[in-house]
Amino acid sequence: MGEANELLLWAKGPAFEWALGIMIFGIVIRLIEIFSLGRRVDYSVARENSPGSGLKTIFSRSYKVELSTPQVTRTVITGYIFHIGLLITVALFIPHIEIWRSIIGFGWPGLPTSIVDFVAVITMLTLLVVLVDRLTNPVKKQLSTIGDYLAWLVTFLPLLTGYLTYHHLGLPYTEMLAIHIISVELLMIILPFTKLIHSVTIFIARWYNGDQFARKGVAS
Amino acid sequence: MMVMGIKGNQLPEQDREETLEQRLKRQGVSRRGFLKFCAAAASAMALPPSMVPAIAAALGSVTRPSVIWLSFQECTGCTESLTRSHLPTIESLIFDAISLDYHHTLQAAAGQAAEEAREMAMEKFKGEYLVLVDGSVPMADGGIYSTIAGISNIDMLRDTVENAAAVISVGSCAAFGGLPNAEPNPTGAVGIGDLMEMGEIASKPLINVPGCPPIPVVITGVIAHYLTFGTIPELDHLHRPKSFYGDTIHDRCYRRTFYDQGKFAESFDDEGARLGWCLYKLGCKGPTTHNVCATTKWNEGTSFPIESGHGCIGCSEPKFWDAGGFYEALSEPTGALGTAAKTAVGVGVAAGALSAWQNLSKRSGAAAEREKVTIDDLEQK
Ligand code: SF4
């Protein structure tokens, strides 16, 4: 008796343990693979000495964006909105901060629930726009693989289930909460093995590019 | 009131055949008093006042059904909860309305006489009596961990439920296994519903009234419903009456506005706690707990745990003892995350090293096998 509670306990307990383990395992193995590839030694003399260009590029790539065409503008703006929205829902919703606290040992102040709720709706709508764009733009459609759609789905589901849970929609709260947690676990498991790994590698890639460009004389 | 006769608790025959109204009249309770009782019963059943005449008509004509109360692996907290209510209340009147033919704690008879009372009631009211159970049933090692008069709990339950009209599980132990069922559950304790599902006892209409303990008026409300309508109330998927367990504590909590505003007490004695902010961070399990504490309240409507400054511990839900620490936020994962993370890093490094080695050797293999193209080769072409 009490399947809903059992499911919630399983989701919060062993399932979360496994999901976290698989995510960390995946990230570690992928990083080692990337680093171990190495690069040829560059014998040329660096153009200018520009310490910190790698670090600067990590940030500058986020704001120095040229909005050349309407398509690019749309991609950049929607990209911004849903990334910031995701960050707010994941890191500034108080029940979520409590999860961070239990994993990393400390927390931070959060936002009122109504604000996070609003942000979640905007984020979901933006993600839908992004999906429609991907399906209708011929170039994007051509470039998209099943992995891209999977990445979209596992990003969207936690938002949707979280929203339903908070508003007591669909299933009873306990079931919905369990499903929400499981959807996040799915995201955690899939993250290292799809393009979602960019959440980790983006910093390495930008640092590397910034550093390389500086060597070649175009420092950030 | 509830103390029974020397020979078990068998009541004189004319007593049992009296309707509730007749009985109350004999005790000096007026028609007006009876209607008051009906109004209290209506509110206990969460029914609108317009139902009072129907309740009066129903209760006025029913005779007192026989009730056998079985106590297994329990702490008597459920009975305490029921009897600690102040007299005279609906609780005491309800007990005038039923014939409690067997109850360890409340009956005067002991030993053989007590067991005889149970057997007599079972025989006489075959198919009609109501079984109330508090406590879980140990199933490990042939059920030897709890016996009464040399009879194991499971045997007594099987025997008693066989010809019962319905079963009411009072408290979380009887409903879901409760504390005895908590990890590692050494006695193999289970709740009554599980035993029915397992086919260990006969399947009968079952009402679960969980809580550790349940609110007295909820226990009596359920009994009142059965008495009044002769049916069991509408139940949720865990066999809990919807009128009492339909909403969560969080749904009805007066601190809910603070939850929505993001105002949380961080400790039991900080400013937030003094201002009555939400107790989520201090471990409140209100959002996943279905019960009526926030509206019915305890101790004659005085308050309920959250009102006293302590989060809800979720006592009316299955497995609440194993649902994470009482002082850990509901969203917190319960597993050994440190171990999982360390193991993952270890395994990841090992697998990463293996894969890196494979990649590198593939690359150097390819380099070694690559045919060298000389200027002469190119010129020849
Ligand atoms: S105190 Fe508990 S039940 Fe009340 S609003 Fe906060 S989390 Fe919900």
XYZ file of C-alpha atoms and ligand atoms in Angstrom:
609
model
C 0.000 0.000 0.000
C 1.136 3.546 -0.635
C 2.713 3.207 -4.085
C 2.909 6.990 -4.500
C 4.964 7.342 -1.357
C 7.135 4.393 -2.298
C 7.753 5.996 -5.683
C 8.652 9.325 -4.079
C 10.992 7.617 -1.627
C 12.622 5.695 -4.439
C 12.980 8.868 -6.525
C 14.491 10.836 -3.636
C 16.637 7.953 -2.451
C 18.279 5.290 -4.621
C 17.221 6.792 -7.956
C 18.799 10.135 -7.119
C 21.945 8.392 -5.887
C 22.251 6.537 -9.194
C 21.415 9.539 -11.333
C 24.005 11.662 -9.569
C 26.536 8.866 -9.837
C 25.921 8.334 -13.554
C 26.065 12.064 -14.250
C 29.361 12.500 -12.441
C 30.741 9.353 -14.055
C 29.697 10.620 -17.497
C 31.168 14.068 -16.997
C 34.465 12.693 -15.690
C 34.880 10.206 -18.518
C 34.064 12.795 -21.173
C 36.421 15.373 -19.721
C 39.261 12.865 -19.516
C 38.624 11.888 -23.117
C 38.704 15.508 -24.249
C 41.824 16.416 -22.297
C 43.677 13.265 -23.209
C 43.274 14.023 -26.912
C 45.895 16.742 -26.490
C 46.987 19.236 -29.076
C 50.098 19.453 -31.185
C 52.794 21.585 -29.722
C 52.571 25.050 -31.260
C 56.112 26.130 -32.137
C 55.207 29.596 -33.339
C 55.896 32.566 -31.119
C 52.817 34.009 -29.456
C 51.743 37.314 -31.025
C 51.190 39.173 -27.841
C 51.319 38.465 -24.208
C 47.714 38.702 -23.043
C 47.168 36.925 -19.779
C 43.544 36.271 -18.900
C 42.260 36.219 -22.449
C 40.901 32.701 -21.948
C 39.058 33.698 -18.810
C 37.759 36.889 -20.395
C 36.445 34.994 -23.406
C 34.319 32.795 -21.135
C 32.264 35.898 -20.363
C 32.747 38.023 -23.473
C 31.199 35.368 -25.709
C 28.027 35.807 -23.718
C 27.565 39.489 -24.407
C 29.547 40.251 -27.528
C 27.039 38.760 -29.911
C 26.409 40.185 -33.330
C 22.745 40.097 -34.216
C 23.327 39.863 -37.950
C 20.014 38.495 -39.206
C 16.496 38.168 -37.760
C 17.075 34.439 -37.507
C 20.214 34.951 -35.429
C 18.440 37.552 -33.316
C 15.628 35.119 -32.600
C 18.031 32.321 -31.737
C 20.097 34.518 -29.448
C 17.159 36.106 -27.629
C 15.256 32.889 -27.077
C 18.521 31.235 -26.092
C 19.139 33.900 -23.503
C 15.644 33.750 -22.084
C 15.479 30.022 -21.578
C 19.009 29.716 -20.230
C 18.438 32.435 -17.655
C 15.010 30.980 -16.913
C 16.515 27.563 -16.325
C 19.151 29.030 -14.044
C 16.521 30.836 -11.989
C 14.268 27.805 -11.605
C 17.116 25.434 -10.837
C 19.117 27.673 -8.545
C 16.744 30.199 -6.997
C 13.624 28.184 -6.124
C 13.878 27.592 -2.398
C 13.066 23.845 -2.334
C 15.767 23.446 -5.014
C 18.285 25.410 -2.957
C 17.673 22.895 -0.187
C 18.779 20.142 -2.567
C 21.934 22.059 -3.421
C 22.545 22.571 0.267
C 22.286 18.855 0.908
C 24.718 18.094 -1.936
C 27.332 20.828 -1.614
C 26.845 21.815 1.986
C 25.697 25.402 1.620
C 22.795 27.394 0.258
C 21.902 30.958 -0.727
C 18.839 33.178 -0.656
C 16.064 32.299 -3.099
C 13.267 34.128 -4.863
C 9.564 34.218 -3.920
C 7.763 31.232 -5.366
C 5.410 33.340 -7.478
C 8.356 34.874 -9.346
C 9.946 31.499 -10.001
C 6.568 30.246 -11.147
C 6.287 33.087 -13.649
C 9.837 32.502 -14.881
C 9.093 28.805 -15.329
C 6.124 29.596 -17.578
C 8.195 32.010 -19.685
C 10.971 29.434 -19.943
C 8.582 26.728 -21.107
C 7.022 29.020 -23.703
C 10.456 30.004 -24.970
C 11.505 26.389 -25.197
C 8.425 25.736 -27.318
C 9.390 28.614 -29.615
C 12.889 27.175 -29.866
C 11.457 23.795 -30.798
C 9.146 25.234 -33.448
C 12.076 27.184 -34.847
C 14.149 24.031 -35.047
C 11.346 22.197 -36.816
C 10.521 24.945 -39.307
C 13.867 26.468 -40.131
C 15.247 24.337 -42.976
C 18.874 24.741 -41.962
C 18.283 23.968 -38.305
C 16.040 21.075 -39.244
C 18.727 19.645 -41.439
C 21.324 19.969 -38.722
C 19.187 18.458 -35.972
C 19.673 14.900 -34.862
C 17.663 12.727 -32.546
C 20.096 13.736 -29.800
C 19.011 17.360 -30.142
C 15.351 16.502 -29.734
C 16.151 14.256 -26.804
C 18.124 17.065 -25.167
C 15.171 19.396 -25.682
C 12.744 16.894 -24.211
C 14.730 16.152 -21.065
C 15.149 19.886 -20.480
C 11.473 20.635 -20.996
C 10.045 17.782 -18.907
C 11.426 18.875 -15.516
C 9.966 22.341 -16.078
C 6.589 20.980 -17.060
C 6.376 18.410 -14.274
C 7.654 20.949 -11.756
C 4.969 23.387 -12.817
C 2.259 20.725 -12.588
C 3.529 19.655 -9.180
C 3.526 23.153 -7.765
C 0.029 23.856 -9.039
C -1.381 20.477 -7.986
C -2.375 19.710 -11.551
C -2.688 16.362 -13.248
C -1.847 13.760 -10.642
C -1.956 14.059 -6.851
C 0.943 16.090 -5.448
C 2.981 13.141 -4.149
C 2.889 11.267 -7.485
C 3.602 14.412 -9.447
C 6.519 15.326 -7.198
C 7.965 11.842 -7.680
C 7.562 12.144 -11.448
C 9.155 15.593 -11.375
C 12.181 14.256 -9.512
C 12.425 11.303 -11.911
C 12.311 13.675 -14.892
C 15.229 15.598 -13.422
C 17.075 12.334 -12.896
C 16.528 11.520 -16.559
C 18.103 14.853 -17.436
C 21.031 14.138 -15.119
C 21.621 10.723 -16.674
C 21.364 11.933 -20.256
C 23.311 15.166 -19.779
C 26.874 13.853 -20.166
C 26.064 11.818 -23.263
C 24.279 14.441 -25.371
C 24.989 18.036 -26.371
C 23.835 19.002 -22.908
C 27.433 18.333 -21.824
C 28.001 21.888 -23.076
C 26.872 23.010 -19.628
C 30.315 21.832 -18.482
C 32.484 21.968 -21.592
C 31.433 25.452 -22.686
C 33.749 26.982 -20.135
C 36.690 24.856 -21.264
C 36.022 25.498 -24.944
C 35.701 29.234 -24.509
C 38.797 29.432 -22.383
C 40.753 27.411 -24.944
C 39.544 29.505 -27.873
C 40.228 32.770 -26.067
C 43.704 31.631 -25.211
C 44.458 30.411 -28.726
C 43.162 33.573 -30.346
C 45.283 35.646 -28.017
C 48.346 33.716 -29.150
C 47.352 34.546 -32.691
C 46.932 38.236 -31.926
C 43.188 38.636 -31.431
C 42.903 38.670 -27.674
C 39.633 39.344 -25.890
C -18.837 4.828 29.823
C -16.620 2.421 28.024
C -15.753 0.063 30.837
C -17.498 -3.163 30.200
C -19.182 -5.768 32.317
C -17.353 -8.448 34.248
C -18.284 -11.214 31.899
C -16.605 -9.743 28.873
C -18.527 -6.682 27.980
C -21.720 -8.242 26.864
C -24.472 -5.786 27.402
C -27.923 -6.749 28.576
C -30.089 -7.618 25.610
C -32.552 -4.731 25.963
C -29.589 -2.360 25.988
C -28.362 -3.566 22.670
C -31.720 -3.452 21.016
C -32.366 0.121 22.046
C -31.842 2.727 19.373
C -29.439 5.521 20.083
C -32.249 8.001 20.604
C -34.025 5.724 23.090
C -30.817 5.113 24.938
C -29.945 8.763 25.198
C -33.480 9.522 26.357
C -33.113 6.950 29.125
C -29.903 8.690 30.125
C -31.764 11.976 30.380
C -30.657 13.445 27.073
C -33.499 15.388 25.435
C -34.542 15.356 21.795
C -32.783 18.702 21.540
C -29.623 17.139 22.966
C -29.957 14.301 20.489
C -30.194 16.749 17.583
C -27.147 18.515 18.920
C -25.370 15.204 18.861
C -26.480 14.701 15.259
C -25.128 18.139 14.339
C -21.807 17.219 15.958
C -21.834 13.929 14.060
C -22.489 15.824 10.817
C -19.543 18.083 11.387
C -17.398 15.102 12.368
C -18.266 13.551 9.032
C -17.617 16.828 7.285
C -21.246 16.920 6.119
C -23.300 20.085 5.703
C -25.840 21.022 8.446
C -28.626 20.302 5.969
C -27.841 16.623 6.521
C -28.714 16.769 10.240
C -32.362 15.655 9.848
C -31.236 12.688 7.728
C -28.650 11.782 10.354
C -31.216 12.132 13.129
C -33.624 9.867 11.279
C -30.920 7.301 10.616
C -29.379 7.340 14.079
C -32.787 7.394 15.693
C -33.629 4.042 14.214
C -30.378 2.050 14.237
C -29.539 -0.345 16.986
C -26.070 -0.544 18.396
C -23.776 -2.584 16.182
C -21.191 -4.825 17.762
C -17.618 -3.615 17.510
C -14.537 -5.726 18.121
C -11.401 -3.667 18.600
C -8.182 -5.605 18.074
C -4.870 -4.192 19.245
C -1.709 -5.648 17.749
C 1.812 -4.170 17.458
C 0.866 -0.741 18.736
C 1.583 1.749 21.480
C -2.016 2.421 22.574
C -1.568 5.970 21.314
C -4.601 5.615 19.070
C -6.816 4.598 21.973
C -5.246 7.335 24.077
C -6.049 9.847 21.382
C -9.644 8.722 21.310
C -10.164 8.688 25.055
C -8.225 11.838 25.889
C -10.953 13.954 24.404
C -12.926 15.858 27.015
C -16.239 14.571 28.200
C -18.987 14.697 27.342
C -18.289 14.942 23.685
C -19.298 13.331 20.474
C -16.631 10.734 21.212
C -18.316 9.501 24.349
C -21.724 9.597 22.711
C -20.460 7.586 19.832
C -19.435 4.964 22.291
C -22.937 4.942 23.604
C -24.053 4.299 20.076
C -21.994 1.186 19.507
C -21.454 -1.911 21.548
C -17.750 -2.239 22.100
C -17.557 -5.951 22.728
C -13.803 -6.381 22.898
C -11.027 -3.909 23.556
C -7.909 -4.857 25.547
C -7.327 -1.534 27.129
C -10.872 -0.516 27.831
C -12.579 -3.736 28.809
C -12.852 -4.838 32.409
C -12.655 -8.507 31.588
C -9.281 -10.165 31.314
C -7.790 -13.440 30.158
C -10.192 -16.168 29.196
C -13.274 -14.034 29.852
C -12.065 -11.386 27.461
C -11.441 -13.863 24.678
C -14.840 -15.417 25.297
C -16.462 -12.031 24.866
C -14.841 -11.698 21.462
C -15.876 -15.171 20.413
C -19.430 -14.630 21.589
C -19.772 -11.378 19.672
C -18.350 -13.026 16.571
C -20.791 -15.872 16.859
C -23.850 -13.801 17.657
C -23.320 -11.020 15.136
C -21.793 -13.048 12.368
C -21.478 -10.950 9.239
C -22.645 -7.820 11.049
C -19.947 -6.800 13.460
C -17.410 -4.124 12.797
C -13.705 -4.812 13.363
C -11.493 -1.936 14.432
C -7.782 -2.621 14.437
C -4.907 -0.631 15.814
C -1.323 -1.815 15.424
C 0.461 -3.686 12.682
C 0.641 -7.439 12.271
C 4.040 -9.186 12.452
C 4.391 -11.763 9.702
C 8.048 -12.811 10.079
C 8.834 -16.234 11.517
C 5.234 -17.398 11.499
C 3.943 -14.323 13.284
C 5.491 -15.243 16.637
C 6.490 -11.698 17.579
C 3.129 -10.709 18.986
C 0.558 -12.979 20.553
C -2.557 -12.494 22.656
C -3.778 -15.317 24.877
C -1.302 -17.527 23.037
C -2.868 -16.697 19.681
C -0.688 -14.967 17.118
C -1.969 -11.637 15.834
C -2.379 -12.930 12.303
C -4.433 -15.916 13.462
C -6.683 -13.755 15.628
C -7.142 -11.240 12.835
C -7.869 -13.896 10.227
C -10.424 -15.472 12.498
C -12.104 -12.206 13.454
C -12.192 -10.617 10.009
C -13.634 -13.740 8.404
C -17.235 -12.834 9.310
C -16.921 -9.100 9.800
C -19.108 -6.591 7.970
C -16.245 -4.134 7.540
C -12.828 -3.308 8.942
C -11.564 0.060 10.125
C -7.796 0.383 10.534
C -7.204 2.976 13.201
C -3.780 4.597 13.089
C -0.855 4.358 10.698
C 0.381 1.006 12.064
C -2.855 -0.781 11.212
C -3.306 1.165 7.991
C 0.217 0.955 6.568
C 2.488 -0.860 9.018
C 3.647 2.308 10.778
C 6.621 2.331 13.117
C 7.042 -1.473 13.366
C 7.220 -1.536 9.567
C 10.080 1.023 9.447
C 13.413 -0.162 8.084
C 14.696 -2.769 8.802
C 11.302 -4.060 9.931
C 12.578 -6.987 12.039
C 9.132 -8.432 12.728
C 7.936 -8.300 9.117
C 5.166 -5.920 10.185
C 2.425 -5.090 7.685
C -0.865 -3.207 7.695
C -4.342 -4.688 7.370
C -4.873 -3.601 3.751
C -1.648 -5.329 2.740
C -2.806 -8.540 4.422
C -6.034 -8.387 2.420
C -4.067 -7.829 -0.770
C -1.739 -10.700 0.111
C -4.761 -12.954 0.628
C -3.687 -13.628 4.229
C -7.069 -12.494 5.556
C -10.516 -12.212 3.997
C -11.063 -9.124 1.875
C -13.708 -6.927 3.501
C -14.716 -3.314 3.019
C -11.775 -1.451 4.536
C -11.478 2.072 5.857
C -8.049 3.374 6.811
C -7.890 6.093 9.427
C -4.138 6.714 9.535
C -2.284 9.134 11.760
C 0.147 8.619 14.589
C -2.271 8.905 16.254
C -5.337 9.845 14.194
C -7.397 12.863 15.228
C -10.117 11.635 17.668
C -12.932 13.298 15.775
C -11.797 11.614 12.560
C -12.027 8.180 14.181
C -15.477 8.943 15.545
C -16.537 10.667 12.330
C -15.821 7.517 10.364
C -17.711 5.380 12.857
C -20.586 7.891 12.821
C -20.743 7.675 9.068
C -20.934 3.919 9.186
C -23.648 4.048 11.836
C -25.671 6.673 10.059
C -25.597 5.462 6.532
C -24.614 1.835 6.982
C -22.071 2.366 4.229
C -18.460 3.322 4.123
C -17.606 6.895 3.177
C -15.992 7.813 -0.122
C -12.355 6.724 0.021
C -9.126 7.690 -1.723
C -6.739 5.185 -3.306
C -5.271 4.428 0.119
C -8.733 3.667 1.527
C -8.768 6.896 3.511
C -12.064 8.806 3.766
C -11.827 11.692 1.317
C -13.720 14.023 3.614
C -10.805 13.935 6.045
C -7.839 13.029 3.878
C -8.787 14.751 0.637
C -6.472 17.715 1.088
C -2.880 18.025 2.180
C -1.819 19.885 5.308
C -0.037 22.319 2.988
C -3.302 23.002 1.101
C -4.969 24.205 4.266
C -1.979 25.572 6.145
C -2.260 29.132 7.431
C 1.498 29.569 6.811
C 1.015 28.902 3.122
C 1.241 32.598 2.181
C 4.753 32.652 3.610
C 5.653 29.601 1.561
C 4.435 31.389 -1.566
C 6.296 34.554 -0.664
C 9.506 32.617 -0.030
C 9.613 33.474 3.686
C 11.004 30.538 5.617
C 12.126 29.990 9.195
C 15.772 28.875 9.123
C 15.874 27.598 12.694
C 13.365 27.048 15.468
C 14.331 30.217 17.296
C 15.116 32.751 14.604
C 13.149 35.825 13.648
C 11.300 33.910 10.909
C 10.150 31.284 13.415
C 8.899 34.026 15.745
C 7.049 35.680 12.876
C 5.367 32.380 12.050
C 6.986 31.853 8.662
C 6.781 28.614 6.714
C 8.558 25.582 8.209
C 9.491 23.897 4.923
C 13.236 24.316 5.427
C 12.921 22.879 8.921
C 11.562 19.657 7.487
C 7.802 20.211 7.211
C 6.208 17.333 5.281
C 2.876 19.169 4.938
C 2.954 19.222 1.124
C 2.850 15.426 0.838
C 0.673 14.700 3.863
C -3.053 14.173 3.595
C -4.858 14.892 6.834
C -7.238 17.342 8.380
C -5.077 18.668 11.259
C -4.957 22.191 9.852
C -8.745 22.578 10.017
C -9.944 20.200 12.743
C -6.897 20.772 14.942
C -6.085 18.915 18.155
C -7.002 19.157 21.823
C -10.524 20.383 21.248
C -9.511 22.606 18.379
C -6.681 24.289 20.260
C -3.952 24.042 17.640
C -1.988 21.645 15.484
C 1.764 20.936 15.213
C 2.533 23.661 12.661
C 0.646 26.174 14.764
C 2.848 25.168 17.697
C 5.945 25.864 15.619
C 6.944 22.363 14.493
C 6.759 21.098 10.924
C 4.378 18.313 9.988
C 6.118 14.918 10.212
C 3.738 13.298 7.722
C 2.344 10.731 10.171
C -0.747 9.838 8.129
C 1.243 8.716 5.088
C 2.667 5.253 4.404
C 6.366 4.837 5.245
C 6.599 8.180 7.000
C 9.351 6.914 9.284
C 11.554 6.184 6.313
C 10.714 9.309 4.307
C 13.862 11.249 5.192
C 14.712 12.982 8.469
C 11.953 14.914 10.208
C 14.188 17.983 10.120
C 15.336 17.686 6.521
C 13.523 19.642 3.813
C 11.070 17.566 1.807
C 12.993 18.142 -1.420
C 16.289 16.856 -0.019
C 17.543 13.589 -1.485
C 17.738 10.850 1.109
C 20.493 8.667 -0.313
C 24.214 8.524 0.498
C 25.190 11.152 -2.068
C 28.812 11.529 -0.925
C 29.493 7.845 -1.491
C 27.680 7.872 -4.835
C 29.667 10.904 -5.997
C 33.022 9.515 -4.866
C 32.361 6.129 -6.433
C 31.300 7.820 -9.667
C 34.486 9.900 -9.790
C 36.584 6.793 -9.128
C 34.848 4.681 -11.757
C 34.811 7.637 -14.174
C 38.543 8.214 -13.835
C 39.284 4.524 -14.355
C 36.984 4.272 -17.387
C 38.268 7.602 -18.723
C 41.867 6.446 -18.420
C 41.031 3.234 -20.251
C 39.269 5.071 -23.036
C 42.074 7.664 -23.264
C 44.633 4.903 -23.526
C 42.587 3.251 -26.276
C 42.268 6.511 -28.186
C 45.934 7.280 -27.884
C 47.045 3.844 -28.967
C 44.642 4.025 -31.891
C 46.186 7.314 -32.838
C 49.781 6.141 -32.528
C 48.845 2.933 -34.364
C 47.418 5.013 -37.183
C 50.509 7.184 -37.213
C 52.755 4.151 -37.420
C 50.778 2.606 -40.244
C 50.559 5.792 -42.232
C 52.449 5.483 -45.506
C 55.061 8.135 -45.858
C 54.803 10.137 -49.034
C 58.078 11.456 -50.286
C 58.729 14.244 -52.769
C 59.755 11.597 -55.274
C 56.422 9.848 -54.898
C 54.604 13.041 -55.590
C 56.719 13.938 -58.550
C 56.140 10.557 -60.104
C 52.393 11.206 -60.029
S 4.536 25.085 7.251
Fe 4.497 23.168 6.059
S 2.370 22.861 5.466
Fe 2.583 25.010 6.143
S 3.004 26.138 4.252
Fe 4.968 25.607 5.120
S 5.511 23.649 4.101
Fe 3.320 23.978 3.787
